Coordinates of C-alpha atoms and ligand atoms in Angstrom, one line a residue:
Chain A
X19 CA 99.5 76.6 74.6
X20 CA 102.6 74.3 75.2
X21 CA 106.0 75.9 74.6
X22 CA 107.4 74.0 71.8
X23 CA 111.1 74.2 70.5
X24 CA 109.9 76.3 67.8
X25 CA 108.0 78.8 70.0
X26 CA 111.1 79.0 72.4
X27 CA 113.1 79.4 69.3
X28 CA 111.0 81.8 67.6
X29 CA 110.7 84.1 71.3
X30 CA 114.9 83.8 71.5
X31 CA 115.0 85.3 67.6
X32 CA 112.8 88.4 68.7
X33 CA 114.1 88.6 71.7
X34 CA 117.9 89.0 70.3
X35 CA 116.5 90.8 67.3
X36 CA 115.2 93.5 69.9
X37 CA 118.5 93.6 71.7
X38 CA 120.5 93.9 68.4
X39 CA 118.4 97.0 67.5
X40 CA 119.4 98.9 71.1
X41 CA 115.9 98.6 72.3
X42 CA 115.5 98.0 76.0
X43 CA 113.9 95.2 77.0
X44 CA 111.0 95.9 80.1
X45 CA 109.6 93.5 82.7
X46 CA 106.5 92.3 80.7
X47 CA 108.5 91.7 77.5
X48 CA 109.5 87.6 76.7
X49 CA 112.8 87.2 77.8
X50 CA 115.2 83.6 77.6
X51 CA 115.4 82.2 81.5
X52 CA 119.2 82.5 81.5
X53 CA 118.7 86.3 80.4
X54 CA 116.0 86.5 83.3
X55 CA 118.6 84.5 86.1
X56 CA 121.6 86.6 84.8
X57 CA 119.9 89.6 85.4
X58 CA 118.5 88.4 89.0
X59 CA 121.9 87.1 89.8
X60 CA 124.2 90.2 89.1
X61 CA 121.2 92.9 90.2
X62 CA 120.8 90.9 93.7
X63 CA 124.3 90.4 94.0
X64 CA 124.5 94.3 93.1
X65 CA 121.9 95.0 96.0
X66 CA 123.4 93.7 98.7
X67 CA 126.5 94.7 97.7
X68 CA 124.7 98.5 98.4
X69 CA 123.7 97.8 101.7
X70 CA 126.1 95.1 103.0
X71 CA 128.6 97.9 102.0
X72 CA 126.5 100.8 104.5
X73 CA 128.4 98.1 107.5
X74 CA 132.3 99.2 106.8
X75 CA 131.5 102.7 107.0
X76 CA 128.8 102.8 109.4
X77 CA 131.7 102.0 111.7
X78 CA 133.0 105.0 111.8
X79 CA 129.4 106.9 112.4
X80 CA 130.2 108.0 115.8
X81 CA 133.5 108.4 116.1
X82 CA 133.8 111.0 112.7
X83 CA 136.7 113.9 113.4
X84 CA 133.6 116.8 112.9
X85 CA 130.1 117.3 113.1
X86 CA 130.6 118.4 109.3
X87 CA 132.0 114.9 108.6
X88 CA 129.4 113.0 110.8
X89 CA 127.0 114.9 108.6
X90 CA 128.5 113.9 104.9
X91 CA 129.1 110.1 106.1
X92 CA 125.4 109.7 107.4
X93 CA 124.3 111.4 104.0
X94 CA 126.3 109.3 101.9
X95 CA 125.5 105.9 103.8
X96 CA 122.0 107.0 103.7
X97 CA 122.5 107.1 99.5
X98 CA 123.8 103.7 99.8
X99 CA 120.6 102.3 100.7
X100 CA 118.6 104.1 99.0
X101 CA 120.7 103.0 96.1
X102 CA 120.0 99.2 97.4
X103 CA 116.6 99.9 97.6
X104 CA 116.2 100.8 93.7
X105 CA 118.6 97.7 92.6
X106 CA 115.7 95.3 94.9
X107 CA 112.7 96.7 93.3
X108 CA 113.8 96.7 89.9
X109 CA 115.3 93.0 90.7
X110 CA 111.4 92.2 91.9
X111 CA 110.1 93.5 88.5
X112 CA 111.9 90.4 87.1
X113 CA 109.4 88.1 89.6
X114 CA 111.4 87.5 92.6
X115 CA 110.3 88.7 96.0
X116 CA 112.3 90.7 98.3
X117 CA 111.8 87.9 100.8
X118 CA 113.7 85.5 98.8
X119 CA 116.2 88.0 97.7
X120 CA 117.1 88.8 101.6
X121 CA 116.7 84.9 102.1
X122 CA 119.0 84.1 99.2
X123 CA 121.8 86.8 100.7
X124 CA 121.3 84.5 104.7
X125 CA 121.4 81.4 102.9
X126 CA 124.8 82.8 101.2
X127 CA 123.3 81.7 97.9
X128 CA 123.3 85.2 96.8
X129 CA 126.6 87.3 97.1
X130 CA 128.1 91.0 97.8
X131 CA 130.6 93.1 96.6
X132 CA 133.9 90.9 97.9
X133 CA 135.5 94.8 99.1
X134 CA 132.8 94.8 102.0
X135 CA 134.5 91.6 104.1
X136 CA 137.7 94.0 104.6
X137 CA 137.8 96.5 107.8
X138 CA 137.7 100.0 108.3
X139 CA 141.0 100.2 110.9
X140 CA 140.6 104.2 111.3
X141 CA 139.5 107.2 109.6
X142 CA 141.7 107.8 106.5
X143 CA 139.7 104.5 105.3
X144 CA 136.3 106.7 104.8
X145 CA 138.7 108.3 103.1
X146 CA 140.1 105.9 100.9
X147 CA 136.6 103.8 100.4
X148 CA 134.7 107.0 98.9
X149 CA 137.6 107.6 96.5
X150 CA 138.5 104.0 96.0
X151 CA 135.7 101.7 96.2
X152 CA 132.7 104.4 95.5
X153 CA 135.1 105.6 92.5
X154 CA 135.6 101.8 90.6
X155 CA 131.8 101.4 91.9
X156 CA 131.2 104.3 89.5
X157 CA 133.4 103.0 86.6
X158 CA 131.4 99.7 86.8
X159 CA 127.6 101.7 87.2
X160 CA 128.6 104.0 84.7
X161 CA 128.6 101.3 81.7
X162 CA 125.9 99.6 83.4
X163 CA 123.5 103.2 82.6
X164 CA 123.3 101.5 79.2
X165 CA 122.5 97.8 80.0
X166 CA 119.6 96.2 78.5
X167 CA 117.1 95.5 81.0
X168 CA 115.4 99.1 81.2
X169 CA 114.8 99.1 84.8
X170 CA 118.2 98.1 85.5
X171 CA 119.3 100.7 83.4
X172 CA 117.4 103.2 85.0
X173 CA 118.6 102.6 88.8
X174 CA 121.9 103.0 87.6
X175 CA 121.1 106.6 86.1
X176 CA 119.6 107.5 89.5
X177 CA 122.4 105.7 91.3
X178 CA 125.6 107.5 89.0
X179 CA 124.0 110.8 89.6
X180 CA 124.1 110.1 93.3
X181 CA 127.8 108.9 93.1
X182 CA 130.0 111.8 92.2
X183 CA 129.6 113.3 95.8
X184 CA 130.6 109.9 97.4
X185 CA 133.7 109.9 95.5
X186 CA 134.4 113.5 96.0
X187 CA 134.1 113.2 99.5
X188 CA 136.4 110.3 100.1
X189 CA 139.1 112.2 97.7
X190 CA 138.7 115.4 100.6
X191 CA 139.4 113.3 103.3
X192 CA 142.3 111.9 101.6
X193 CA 143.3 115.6 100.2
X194 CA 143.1 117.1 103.6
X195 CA 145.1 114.1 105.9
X196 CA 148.1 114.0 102.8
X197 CA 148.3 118.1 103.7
X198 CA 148.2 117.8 107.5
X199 CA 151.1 116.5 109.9
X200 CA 153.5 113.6 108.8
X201 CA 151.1 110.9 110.8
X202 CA 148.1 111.6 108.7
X203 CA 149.8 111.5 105.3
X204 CA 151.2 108.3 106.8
X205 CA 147.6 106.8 108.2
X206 CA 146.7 108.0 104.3
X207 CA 149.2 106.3 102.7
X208 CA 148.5 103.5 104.7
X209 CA 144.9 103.0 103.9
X210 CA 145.8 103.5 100.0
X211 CA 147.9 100.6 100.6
X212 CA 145.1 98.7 101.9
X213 CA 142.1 99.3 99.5
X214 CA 144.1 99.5 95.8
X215 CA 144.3 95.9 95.3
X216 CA 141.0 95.1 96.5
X217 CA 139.6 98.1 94.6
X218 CA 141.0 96.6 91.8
X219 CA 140.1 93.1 92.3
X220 CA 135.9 94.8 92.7
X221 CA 136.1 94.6 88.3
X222 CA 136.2 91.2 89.0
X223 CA 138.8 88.1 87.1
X224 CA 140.8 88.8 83.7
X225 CA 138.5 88.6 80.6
X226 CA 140.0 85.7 79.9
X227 CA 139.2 83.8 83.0
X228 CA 136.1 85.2 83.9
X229 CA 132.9 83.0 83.7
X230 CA 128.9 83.9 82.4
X231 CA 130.4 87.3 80.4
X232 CA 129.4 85.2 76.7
X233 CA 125.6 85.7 76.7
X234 CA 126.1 88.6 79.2
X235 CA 127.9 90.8 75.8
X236 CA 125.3 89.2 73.7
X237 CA 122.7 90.6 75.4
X238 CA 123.9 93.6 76.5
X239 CA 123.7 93.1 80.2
X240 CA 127.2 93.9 80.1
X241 CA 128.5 96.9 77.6
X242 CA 132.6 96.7 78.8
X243 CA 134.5 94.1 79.6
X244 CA 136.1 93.5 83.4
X245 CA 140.0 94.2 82.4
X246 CA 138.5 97.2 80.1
X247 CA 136.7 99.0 83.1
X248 CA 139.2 98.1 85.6
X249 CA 141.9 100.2 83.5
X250 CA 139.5 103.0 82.9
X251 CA 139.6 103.3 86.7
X252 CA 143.7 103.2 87.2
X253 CA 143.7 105.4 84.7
X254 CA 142.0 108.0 86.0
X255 CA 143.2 107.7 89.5
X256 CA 146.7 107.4 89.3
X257 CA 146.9 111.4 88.7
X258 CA 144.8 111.6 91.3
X259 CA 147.3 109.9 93.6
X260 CA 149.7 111.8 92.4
X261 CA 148.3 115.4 92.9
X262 CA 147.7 115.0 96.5
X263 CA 151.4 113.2 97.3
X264 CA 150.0 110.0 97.5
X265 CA 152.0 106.4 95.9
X266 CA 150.2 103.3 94.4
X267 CA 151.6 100.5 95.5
X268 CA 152.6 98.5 92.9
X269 CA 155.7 99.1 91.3
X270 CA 154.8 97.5 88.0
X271 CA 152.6 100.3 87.0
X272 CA 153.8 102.0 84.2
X273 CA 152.3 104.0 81.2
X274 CA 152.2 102.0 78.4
X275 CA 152.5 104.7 75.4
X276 CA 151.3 101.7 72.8
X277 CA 148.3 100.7 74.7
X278 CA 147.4 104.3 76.0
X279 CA 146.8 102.9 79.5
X280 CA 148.8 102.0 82.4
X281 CA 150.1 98.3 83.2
X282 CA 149.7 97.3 86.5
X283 CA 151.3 94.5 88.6
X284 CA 149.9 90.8 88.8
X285 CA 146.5 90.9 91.2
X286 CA 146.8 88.5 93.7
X287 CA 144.1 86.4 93.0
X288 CA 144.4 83.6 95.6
X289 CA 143.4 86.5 98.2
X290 CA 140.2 87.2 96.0
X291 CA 138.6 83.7 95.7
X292 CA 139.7 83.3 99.5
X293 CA 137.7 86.4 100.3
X294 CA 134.7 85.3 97.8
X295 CA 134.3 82.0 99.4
X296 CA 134.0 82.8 102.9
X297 CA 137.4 83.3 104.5
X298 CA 138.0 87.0 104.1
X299 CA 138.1 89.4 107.4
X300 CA 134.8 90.2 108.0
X301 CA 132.5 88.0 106.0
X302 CA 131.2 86.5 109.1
X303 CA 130.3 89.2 110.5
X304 CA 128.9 91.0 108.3
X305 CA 126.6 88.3 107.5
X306 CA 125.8 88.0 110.9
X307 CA 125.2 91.6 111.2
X308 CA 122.4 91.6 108.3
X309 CA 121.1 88.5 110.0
X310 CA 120.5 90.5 113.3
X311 CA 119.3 93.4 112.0
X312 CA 116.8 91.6 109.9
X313 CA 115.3 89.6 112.2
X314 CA 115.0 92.1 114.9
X315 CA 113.4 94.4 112.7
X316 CA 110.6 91.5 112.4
X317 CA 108.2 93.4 115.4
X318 CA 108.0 96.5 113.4
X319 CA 107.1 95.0 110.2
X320 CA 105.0 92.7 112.0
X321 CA 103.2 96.3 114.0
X322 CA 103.1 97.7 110.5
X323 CA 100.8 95.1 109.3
X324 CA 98.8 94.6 112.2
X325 CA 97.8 98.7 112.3
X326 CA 96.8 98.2 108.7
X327 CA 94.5 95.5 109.3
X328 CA 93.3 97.4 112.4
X329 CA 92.2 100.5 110.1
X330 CA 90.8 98.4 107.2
X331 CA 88.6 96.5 110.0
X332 CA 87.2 99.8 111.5
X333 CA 86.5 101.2 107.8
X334 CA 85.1 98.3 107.2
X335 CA 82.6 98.3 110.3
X336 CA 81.5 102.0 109.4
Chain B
X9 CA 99.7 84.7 114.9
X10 CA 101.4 87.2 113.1
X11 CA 103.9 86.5 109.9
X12 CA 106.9 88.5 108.9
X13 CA 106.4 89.9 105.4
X14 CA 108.1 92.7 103.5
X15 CA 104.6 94.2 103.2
X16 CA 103.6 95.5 100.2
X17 CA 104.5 96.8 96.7
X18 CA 103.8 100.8 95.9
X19 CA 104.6 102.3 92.6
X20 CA 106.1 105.8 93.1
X21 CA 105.6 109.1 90.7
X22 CA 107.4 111.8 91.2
X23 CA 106.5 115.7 89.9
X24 CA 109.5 117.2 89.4
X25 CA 108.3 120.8 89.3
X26 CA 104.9 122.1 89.5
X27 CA 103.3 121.9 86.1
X28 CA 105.3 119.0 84.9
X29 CA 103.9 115.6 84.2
X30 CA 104.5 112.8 86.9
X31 CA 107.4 110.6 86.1
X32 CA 107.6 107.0 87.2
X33 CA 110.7 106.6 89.4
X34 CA 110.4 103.4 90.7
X35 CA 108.9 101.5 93.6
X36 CA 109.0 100.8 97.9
X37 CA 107.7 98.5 99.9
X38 CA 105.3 99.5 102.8
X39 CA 102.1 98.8 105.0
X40 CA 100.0 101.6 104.2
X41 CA 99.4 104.8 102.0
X42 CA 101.1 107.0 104.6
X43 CA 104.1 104.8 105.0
X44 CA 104.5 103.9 101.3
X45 CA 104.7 107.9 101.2
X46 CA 107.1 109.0 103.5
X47 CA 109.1 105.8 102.5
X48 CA 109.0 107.0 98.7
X49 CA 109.8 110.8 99.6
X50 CA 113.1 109.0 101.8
X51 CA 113.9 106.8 99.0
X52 CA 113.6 109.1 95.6
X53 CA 113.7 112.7 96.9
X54 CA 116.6 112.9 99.4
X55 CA 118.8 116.1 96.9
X56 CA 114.8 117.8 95.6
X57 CA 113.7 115.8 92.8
X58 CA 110.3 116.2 93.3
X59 CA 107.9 118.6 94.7
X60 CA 105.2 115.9 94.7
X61 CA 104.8 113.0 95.0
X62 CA 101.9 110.1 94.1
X63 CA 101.8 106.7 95.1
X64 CA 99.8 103.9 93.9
X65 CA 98.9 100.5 95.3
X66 CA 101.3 98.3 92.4
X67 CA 98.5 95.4 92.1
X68 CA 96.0 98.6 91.4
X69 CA 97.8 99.3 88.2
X70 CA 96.9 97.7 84.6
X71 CA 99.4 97.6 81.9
X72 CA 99.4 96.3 78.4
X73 CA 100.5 93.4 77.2
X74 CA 103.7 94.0 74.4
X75 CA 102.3 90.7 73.4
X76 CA 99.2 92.4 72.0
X77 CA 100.9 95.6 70.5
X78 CA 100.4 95.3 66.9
X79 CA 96.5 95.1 67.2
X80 CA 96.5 97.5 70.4
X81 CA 98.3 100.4 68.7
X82 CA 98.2 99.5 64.7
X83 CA 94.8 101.0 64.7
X84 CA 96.8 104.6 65.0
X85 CA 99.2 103.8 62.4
X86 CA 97.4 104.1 59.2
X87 CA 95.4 107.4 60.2
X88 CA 98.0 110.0 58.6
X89 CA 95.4 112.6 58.9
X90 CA 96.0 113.1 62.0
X91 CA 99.5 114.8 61.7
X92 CA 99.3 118.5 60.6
X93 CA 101.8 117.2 57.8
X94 CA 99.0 115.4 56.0
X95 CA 97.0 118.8 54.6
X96 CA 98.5 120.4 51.5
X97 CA 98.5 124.6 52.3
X98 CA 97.4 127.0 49.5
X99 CA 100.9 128.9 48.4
X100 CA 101.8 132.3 50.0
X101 CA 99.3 131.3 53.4
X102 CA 101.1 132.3 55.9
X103 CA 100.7 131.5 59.9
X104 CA 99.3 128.4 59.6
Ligands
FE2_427 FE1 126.0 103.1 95.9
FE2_428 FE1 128.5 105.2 96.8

């Protein structure tokens, strides 16, 4: 049948009618393209934002202070690909292949998280990436649980449930460095200074200057708004800060009795769009480093697939 | 001359406990049965959410069409007598 206006019309009415009502909307279900492309837009993006971030911390693998340490960091990078691989496969339940998903993240068509393109200088940045990053990560994932698209929605149950022990990991490291010997709580404060901003620039630009979020809120991809989210996370962590010794830096932020949040200075926002578009401190290499990895992991996907044809011939000659 | 895929799509279930149903939790990518199950049991079962685990070829599974709903599942709606709401008790039977 050819897809008149009225028939696109009449699947956009159901389509938002369904939304309206809170039901989720699954894979086999019409959906408008632009609902579709969001969706494969902000999941990819969220994807390789999961395992472009494993890079920053894998970094400091081998050189963790304890075997105890060595242990959480492998466990918790470990989480962040699984957590990549359940963002892909529900992205490929929305017709794209993880070829051209991986292809899309070479071709720099499809984006990461902009935090992963700054380095990890020592230790007390495990520290402050579990607390920092994993902890806005969580703010963000946590509205996501009740997103729309119902496998979307249900790699971010799987994935919050995994997150609390990232976070709480990152906030020991930084708890046990601000209670050792004046170098450590500086090398703390040091790193805190480093990740806030970008921690704060992960929500992404001011409602008001923020592009696709209009049919994102109408249908439901998006349940909070960037500037909404990104003060439920300086709420919460200021105290944070504060109980282990530890000083934001940014001497605008105040409590705002009124507004029953906390202000915070301006964001510098040149530094974010530099970052985004290429020119950041690692986005070359990281790139780079995916590049590598992926295509010298070709032999062993290639072996994988020429054993299975090797057993299906001999079950076949039986 | 061999090609570099991403080999194929498997469908992963996961038992949570013995005697419970088997959940869908979501999919991996992999060459054969044996590698689509130790990939699935790395991927969705890394803090014991399962005690078993199935998986299924994803091209080997049918599912409906929400196209077709009304006339796939109205045929249940209209037969009431199938809920134990339906039958009127005598007064006073008790147990029942
Ligand atoms: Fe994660
Ligand atoms: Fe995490």
């Amino acid at each position: 049948m050819e897809k008149t206006d009225t028939v696109l019309e009449e699947m956009l009415k159901n389509f938002e009618e369904k939304i309206n009502r809170g039901d989720a909307i699954e894979p086999k279900d019409k959906m408008p393209d632009g609902y579709r492309k969001h969706l494969i837009r902000q999941m990819s993006q969220h994807a390789h934002s999961e395992v472009i971030g494993m890079q920053p911390e894998g970094n400091w693998i081998t050189r963790a202070p304890s075997l105890r340490a060595k242990q959480i960091l492998l466990a918790k990078i470990q989480d962040e690909g699984g957590h990549g691989l359940y963002l892909y496969s529900a992205a490929e339940t929305l017709g794209i292949s993880r070829s051209e998903l991986i292809n899309q993240l070479h071709t720099g068509k499809a984006k990461y998280s902009n935090i992963f393109n700054y380095p990890t200088l020592n230790w007390a940045d495990i520290g402050a990436i579990g607390w920092l990053v994993d902890g806005a990560a969580i703010v963000n994932q946590v509205s996501l649980q009740r997103t729309s698209y119902g496998p979307y929605s249900r790699a971010m149950v799987r994935i919050c449930k995994e997150e609390s022990f990232h976070q709480r990991q990152g906030y020991e490291i930084m708890a046990k460095m601000m209670a050792g010997t004046k170098e450590q709580q500086e090398m703390a404060q040091d790193a805190m200074n480093r990740w806030w901003w970008p921690s704060l620039m992960m929500f992404g630009p001011h409602d008001g200057d923020s592009p696709h979020t209009g049919d994102a809120f109408k249908w439901k991809i998006k349940r909070h708004s960037n500037d909404e989210l990104r003060h439920k996370f300086i709420d919460k962590t200021v105290q944070q800060a504060e109980v282990i010794g530890l000083t934001i830096p940014d001497k605008d932020l105040k409590w705002n009795e009124a507004k029953g949040h906390y202000d915070h200075g301006a964001i510098n926002w040149d530094e974010f769009y530099r970052t985004i578009n290429g020119n950041g401190p690692c986005n070359r290499q990281r790139l780079a480093h995916h590049i590598k990895v992926h295509n010298e992991g070709a032999w062993v996907r290639e072996a994988a697939e020429a054993y299975r044809a090797k057993k299906e011939k001999a079950i076949f000659n039986n | 001359m061999a090609t570099d895929t991403q080999l194929a799509l498997w469908e992963v279930f996961l038992q949570a406990k013995s005697g419970a149903n088997y959940i869908h939790a979501g999919s991996v990518h992999a060459s054969d049965k044996s590698m689509a199950l130790q990939n699935a049991r790395d991927t969705y079962t890394r803090r014991g959410e399962g005690t078993s685990i199935w998986v299924v070829p994803s091209d080997a599974i049918v599912a409906s069409n929400p196209d077709d709903n009304e006339m796939f599942f109205d045929p249940a709606n209209d037969k009431v007598y199938r809920h134990p709401t339906f039958y009127v008790m005598p007064a006073g039977a008790k147990a029942i």
